[in-house]
Short mmCIF file of C-alpha atoms in Angstrom, two decimals:
data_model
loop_
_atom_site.label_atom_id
_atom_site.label_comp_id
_atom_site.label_asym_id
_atom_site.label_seq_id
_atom_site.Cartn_x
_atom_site.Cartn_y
_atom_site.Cartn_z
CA UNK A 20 28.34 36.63 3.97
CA UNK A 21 24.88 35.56 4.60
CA UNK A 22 22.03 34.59 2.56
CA UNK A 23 20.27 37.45 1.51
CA UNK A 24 16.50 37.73 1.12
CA UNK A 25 16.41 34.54 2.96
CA UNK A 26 14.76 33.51 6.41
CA UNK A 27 17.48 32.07 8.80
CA UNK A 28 17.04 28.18 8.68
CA UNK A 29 15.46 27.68 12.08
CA UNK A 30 14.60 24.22 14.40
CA UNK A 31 13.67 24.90 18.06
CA UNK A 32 16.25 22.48 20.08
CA UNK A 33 18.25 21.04 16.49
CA UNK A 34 21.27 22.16 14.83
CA UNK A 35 20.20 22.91 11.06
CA UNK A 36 22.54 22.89 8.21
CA UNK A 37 21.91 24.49 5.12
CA UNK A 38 21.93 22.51 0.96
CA UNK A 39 23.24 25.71 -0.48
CA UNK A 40 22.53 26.37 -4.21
CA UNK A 41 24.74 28.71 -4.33
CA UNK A 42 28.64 29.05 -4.66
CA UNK A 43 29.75 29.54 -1.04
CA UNK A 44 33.06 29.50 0.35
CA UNK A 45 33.26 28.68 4.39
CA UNK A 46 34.33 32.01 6.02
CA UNK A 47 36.98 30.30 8.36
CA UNK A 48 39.00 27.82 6.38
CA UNK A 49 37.97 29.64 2.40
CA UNK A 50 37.28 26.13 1.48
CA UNK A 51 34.68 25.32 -0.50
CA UNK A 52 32.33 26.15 -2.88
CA UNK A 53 30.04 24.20 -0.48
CA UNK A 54 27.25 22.02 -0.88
CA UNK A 55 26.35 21.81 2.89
CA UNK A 56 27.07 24.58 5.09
CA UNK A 57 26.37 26.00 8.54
CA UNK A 58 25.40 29.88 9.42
CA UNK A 59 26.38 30.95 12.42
CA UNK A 60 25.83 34.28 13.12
CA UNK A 61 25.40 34.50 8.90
CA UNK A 62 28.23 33.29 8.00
CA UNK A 63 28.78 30.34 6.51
CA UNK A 64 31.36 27.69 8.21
CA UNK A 65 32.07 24.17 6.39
CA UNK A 66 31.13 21.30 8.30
CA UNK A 67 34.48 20.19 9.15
CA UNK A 68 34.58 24.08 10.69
CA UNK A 69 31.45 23.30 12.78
CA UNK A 70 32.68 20.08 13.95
CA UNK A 71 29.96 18.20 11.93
CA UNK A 72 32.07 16.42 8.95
CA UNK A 73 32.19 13.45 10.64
CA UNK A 74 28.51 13.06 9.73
CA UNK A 75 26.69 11.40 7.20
CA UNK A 76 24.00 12.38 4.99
CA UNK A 77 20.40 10.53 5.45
CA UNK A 78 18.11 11.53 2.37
CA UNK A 79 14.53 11.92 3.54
CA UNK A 80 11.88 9.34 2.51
CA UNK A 81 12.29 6.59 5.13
CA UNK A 82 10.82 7.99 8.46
CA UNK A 83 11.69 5.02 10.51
CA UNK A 84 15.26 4.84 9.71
CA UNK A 85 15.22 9.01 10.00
CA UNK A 86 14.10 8.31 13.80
CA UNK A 87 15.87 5.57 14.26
CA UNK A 88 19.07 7.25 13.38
CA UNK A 89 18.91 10.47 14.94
CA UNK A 90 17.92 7.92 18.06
CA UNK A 91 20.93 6.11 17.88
CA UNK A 92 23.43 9.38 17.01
CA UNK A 93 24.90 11.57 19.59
CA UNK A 94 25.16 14.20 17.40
CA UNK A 95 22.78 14.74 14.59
CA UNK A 96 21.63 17.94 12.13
CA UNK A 97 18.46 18.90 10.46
CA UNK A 98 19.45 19.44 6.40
CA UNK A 99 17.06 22.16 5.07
CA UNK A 100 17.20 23.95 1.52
CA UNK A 101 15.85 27.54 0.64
CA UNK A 102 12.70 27.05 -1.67
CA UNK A 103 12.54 30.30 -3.39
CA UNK A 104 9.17 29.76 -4.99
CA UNK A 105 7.88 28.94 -1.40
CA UNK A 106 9.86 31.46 0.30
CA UNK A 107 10.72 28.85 2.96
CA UNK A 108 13.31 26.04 4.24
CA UNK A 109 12.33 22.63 3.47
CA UNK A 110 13.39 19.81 5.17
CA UNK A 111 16.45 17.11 3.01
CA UNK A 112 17.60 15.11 5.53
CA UNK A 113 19.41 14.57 8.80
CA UNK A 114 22.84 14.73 9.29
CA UNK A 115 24.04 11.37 11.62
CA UNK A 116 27.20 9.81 13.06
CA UNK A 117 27.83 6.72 10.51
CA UNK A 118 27.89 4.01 12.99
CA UNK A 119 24.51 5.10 14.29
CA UNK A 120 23.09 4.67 10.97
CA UNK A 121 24.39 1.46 10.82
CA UNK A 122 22.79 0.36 14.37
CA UNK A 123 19.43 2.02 12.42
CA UNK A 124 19.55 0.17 9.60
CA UNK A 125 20.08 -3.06 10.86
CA UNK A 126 17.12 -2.00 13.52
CA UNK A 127 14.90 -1.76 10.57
CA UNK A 128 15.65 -4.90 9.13
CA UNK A 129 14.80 -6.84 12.23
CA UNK A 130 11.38 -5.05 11.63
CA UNK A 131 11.38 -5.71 7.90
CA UNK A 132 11.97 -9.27 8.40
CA UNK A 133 9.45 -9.69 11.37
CA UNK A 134 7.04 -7.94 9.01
CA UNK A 135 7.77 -10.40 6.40
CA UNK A 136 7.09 -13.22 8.68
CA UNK A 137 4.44 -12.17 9.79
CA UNK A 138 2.30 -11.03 6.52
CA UNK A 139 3.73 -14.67 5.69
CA UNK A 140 1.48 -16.14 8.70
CA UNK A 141 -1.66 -14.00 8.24
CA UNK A 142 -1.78 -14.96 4.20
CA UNK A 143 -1.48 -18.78 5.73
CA UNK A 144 -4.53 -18.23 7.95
CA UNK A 145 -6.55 -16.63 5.39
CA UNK A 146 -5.93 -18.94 2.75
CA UNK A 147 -7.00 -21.60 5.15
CA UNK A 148 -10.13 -19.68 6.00
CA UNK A 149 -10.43 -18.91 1.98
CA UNK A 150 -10.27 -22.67 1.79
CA UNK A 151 -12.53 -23.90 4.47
CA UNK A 152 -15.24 -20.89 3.11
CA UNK A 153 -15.34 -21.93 -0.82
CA UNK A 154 -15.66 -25.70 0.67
CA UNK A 155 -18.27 -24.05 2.83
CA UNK A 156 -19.81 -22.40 0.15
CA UNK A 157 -20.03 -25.38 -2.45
CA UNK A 158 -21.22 -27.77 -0.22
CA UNK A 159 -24.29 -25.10 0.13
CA UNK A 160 -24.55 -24.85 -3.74
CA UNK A 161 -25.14 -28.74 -3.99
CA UNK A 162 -27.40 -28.77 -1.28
CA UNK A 163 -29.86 -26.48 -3.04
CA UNK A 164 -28.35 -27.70 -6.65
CA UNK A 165 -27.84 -31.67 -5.83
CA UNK A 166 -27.43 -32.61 -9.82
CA UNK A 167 -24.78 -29.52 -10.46
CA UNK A 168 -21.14 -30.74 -11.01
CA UNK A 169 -18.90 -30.99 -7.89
CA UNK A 170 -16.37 -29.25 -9.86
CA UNK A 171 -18.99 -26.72 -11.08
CA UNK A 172 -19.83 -26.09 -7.76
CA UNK A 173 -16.48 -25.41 -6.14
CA UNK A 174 -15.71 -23.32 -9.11
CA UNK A 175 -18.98 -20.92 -8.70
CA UNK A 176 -17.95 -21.03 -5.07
CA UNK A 177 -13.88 -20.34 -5.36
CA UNK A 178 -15.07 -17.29 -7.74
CA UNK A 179 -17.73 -15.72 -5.46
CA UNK A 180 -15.56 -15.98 -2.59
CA UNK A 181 -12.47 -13.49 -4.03
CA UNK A 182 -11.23 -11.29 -1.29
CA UNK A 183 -11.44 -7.77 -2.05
CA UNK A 184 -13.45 -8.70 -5.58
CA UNK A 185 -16.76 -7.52 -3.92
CA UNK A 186 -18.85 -10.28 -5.80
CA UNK A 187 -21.75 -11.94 -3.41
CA UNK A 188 -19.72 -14.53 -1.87
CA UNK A 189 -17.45 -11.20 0.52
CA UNK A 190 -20.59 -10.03 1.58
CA UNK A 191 -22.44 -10.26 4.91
CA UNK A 192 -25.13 -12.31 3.46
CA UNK A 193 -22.26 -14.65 1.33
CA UNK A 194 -20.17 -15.41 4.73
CA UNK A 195 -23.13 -16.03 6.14
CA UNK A 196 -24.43 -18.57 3.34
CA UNK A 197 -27.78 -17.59 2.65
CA UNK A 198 -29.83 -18.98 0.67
CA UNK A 199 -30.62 -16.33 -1.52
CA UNK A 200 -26.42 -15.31 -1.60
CA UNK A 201 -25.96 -18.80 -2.96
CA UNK A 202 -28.46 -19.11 -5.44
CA UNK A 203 -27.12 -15.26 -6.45
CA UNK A 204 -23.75 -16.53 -7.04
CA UNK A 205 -25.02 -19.64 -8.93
CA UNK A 206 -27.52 -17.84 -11.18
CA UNK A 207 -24.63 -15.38 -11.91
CA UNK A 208 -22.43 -18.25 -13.35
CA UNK A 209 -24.81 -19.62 -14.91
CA UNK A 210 -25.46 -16.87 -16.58
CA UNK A 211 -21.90 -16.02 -17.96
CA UNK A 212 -21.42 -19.31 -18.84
CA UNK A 213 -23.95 -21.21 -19.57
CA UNK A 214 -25.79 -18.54 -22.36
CA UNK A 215 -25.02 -15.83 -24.35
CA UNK A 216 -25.30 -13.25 -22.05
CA UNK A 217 -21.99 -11.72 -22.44
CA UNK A 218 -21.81 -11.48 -26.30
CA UNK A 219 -25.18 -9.53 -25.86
CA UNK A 220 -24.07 -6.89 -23.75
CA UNK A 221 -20.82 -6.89 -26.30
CA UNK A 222 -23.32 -6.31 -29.00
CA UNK A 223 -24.61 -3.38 -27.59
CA UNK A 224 -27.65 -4.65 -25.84
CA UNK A 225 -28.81 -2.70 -23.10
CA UNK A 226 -28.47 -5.20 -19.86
CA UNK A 227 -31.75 -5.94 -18.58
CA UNK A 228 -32.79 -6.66 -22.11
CA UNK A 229 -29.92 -9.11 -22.53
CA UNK A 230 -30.96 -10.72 -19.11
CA UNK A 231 -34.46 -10.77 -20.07
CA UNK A 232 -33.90 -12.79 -23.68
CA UNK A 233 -31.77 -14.97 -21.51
CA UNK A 234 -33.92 -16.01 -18.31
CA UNK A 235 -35.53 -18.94 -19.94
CA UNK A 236 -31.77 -20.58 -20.41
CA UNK A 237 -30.60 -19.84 -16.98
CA UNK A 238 -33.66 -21.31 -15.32
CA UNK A 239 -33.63 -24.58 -17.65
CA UNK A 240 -29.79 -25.17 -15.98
CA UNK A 241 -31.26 -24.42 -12.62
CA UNK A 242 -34.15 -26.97 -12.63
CA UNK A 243 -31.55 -29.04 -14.39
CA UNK A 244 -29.53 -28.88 -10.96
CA UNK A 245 -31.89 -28.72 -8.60
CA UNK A 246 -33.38 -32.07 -9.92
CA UNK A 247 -36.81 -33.40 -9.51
CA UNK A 248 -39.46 -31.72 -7.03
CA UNK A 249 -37.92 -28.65 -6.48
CA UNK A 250 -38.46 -24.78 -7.14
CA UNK A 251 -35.46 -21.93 -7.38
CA UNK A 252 -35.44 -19.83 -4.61
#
C-alpha cells in the first residue's frame, strides 16, 4: 500500500525514509506497525527490509553534527514526515551508521572546546583593553577635574566605559577621549549622584525641567573639581 493523497518523499541523489503517522505494516516481512519506513515503488519495506536498520537516528537541530555525520557515514538517509496542513515532506533527521556519529560527535567537541578556548582568550584581551581604557579614561577626568576623588574618577570612568551599554564612554568620541566625551560622562554622574535628579523624574517631572532645577548643583561639584582658575568645558 502506498500513501494516499501524499507526494512521494523525494531528495535528488539521497535515499529518504519516511516518519509514518500512520499504522503501517512492511509489505515484505508484515512486521511492523512502523515508525520509520521506506517506499519503494509505494510500498512500504521496514528498514531492516531495505538494508538500513543498522542505522541510527540523528534528530535535526545541530547542523554541524548533521554534516559531520552524514560526512563520516557510508551509508546515510534523509528522515522526512508528511505535513498535512502544508501538504509537503519536512525534513526530521538523517539516518547514519553509529560509529560515524561517534567520529562526528567527538569532531564537534574538538570544535566546542577550541571555541571555548578561544572566547576564553578574546574576553582576556578585552578585559585588558577594558582595563587599560577606564585607566585611560580617569586619568583624563582628573586632568580636567584635578580635586575629584581618584576613586570617583575611576568609577565615572569604569561606568562610561560598559561594552555594549552605549553610554558616552563606547562611543567614537569616548575611545577617543575628548574633551567634551569626558566632561559628558562626568556631568552625567554627577548628576545621578550628586543631586536629586533621579527622584524628580520619579516624581513625575518632565526631564529637562528636572535638569534645569538641578544645573546650579551639578556645576557647584564641577568647579568644586576643577579647582581654582578654571571654567567647565
Amino acid at each position: 500500500m502506498g500513501l494516499p493523497a501524499m507526494p512521494t518523499p523525494h531528495s535528488p541523489g539521497r535515499l529518504v525514509v519516511v516518519q509514518s503517522t500512520k499504522r503501517k505494516r512492511c509489505s515484505v516481512c508484515r512486521g511492523g506497525p512502523l515508525s520509520l519506513l521506506v517506499l519503494e515503488d509505494g510500498a512500504p519495506r521496514c528498514l531492516d527490509c531495505a538494508d538500513l536498520g543498522h542505522l541510527v537516528f540523528l534528530p535535526r537541530g545541530d547542523t554541524a553534527l548533521t554534516r559531520r555525520s552524514r560526512e563520516e557515514s557510508a551509508l546515510s538517509a534523509v528522515v522526512v514526515r508528511f505535513n498535512r496542513r502544508r501538504s509537503r515532506y519536512e525534513r526530521q533527521g538523517v539516518l547514519v551508521e553509529e560509529e560515524a556519529l561517534g567520529r562526528a560527535e567527538v569532531r564537534c567537541l574538538v570544535d566546542a572546546e577550541a571555541r571555548r578556548r578561544r572566547r576564553a582568550r578574546d574576553a582576556r584581551r578585552r578585559a585588558v583593553e577594558d582595563e587599560r581604557f577606564v585607566a585611560a579614561f580617569a586619568a583624563e577626568i582628573l586632568r580636567l577635574f584635578p580635586d575629584c576623588p581618584a576613586e570617583r574618577a575611576r568609577g565615572v570612568a569604569a561606568h562610561a566605559s560598559v561594552r555594549g551599554s552605549g553610554r558616552v564612554g563606547r562611543s567614537a568620541a569616548g575611545r577617543a577621549l575628548t574633551e567634551g566625551a569626558v566632561i559628558s560622562a562626568v556631568v552625567a554622574a554627577v548628576r545621578h549622584v550628586d543631586t536629586p535628579y533621579d527622584q524628580l523624574l520619579m516624581s513625575g517631572v518632565p526631564r529637562y525641567e528636572a535638569r534645569r532645577r538641578i544645573a546650579p548643583a551639578v556645576e557647584a561639584v564641577l568647579r568644586a573639581w576643577q579647582g581654582a582658575g578654571a571654567d567647565v568645558g
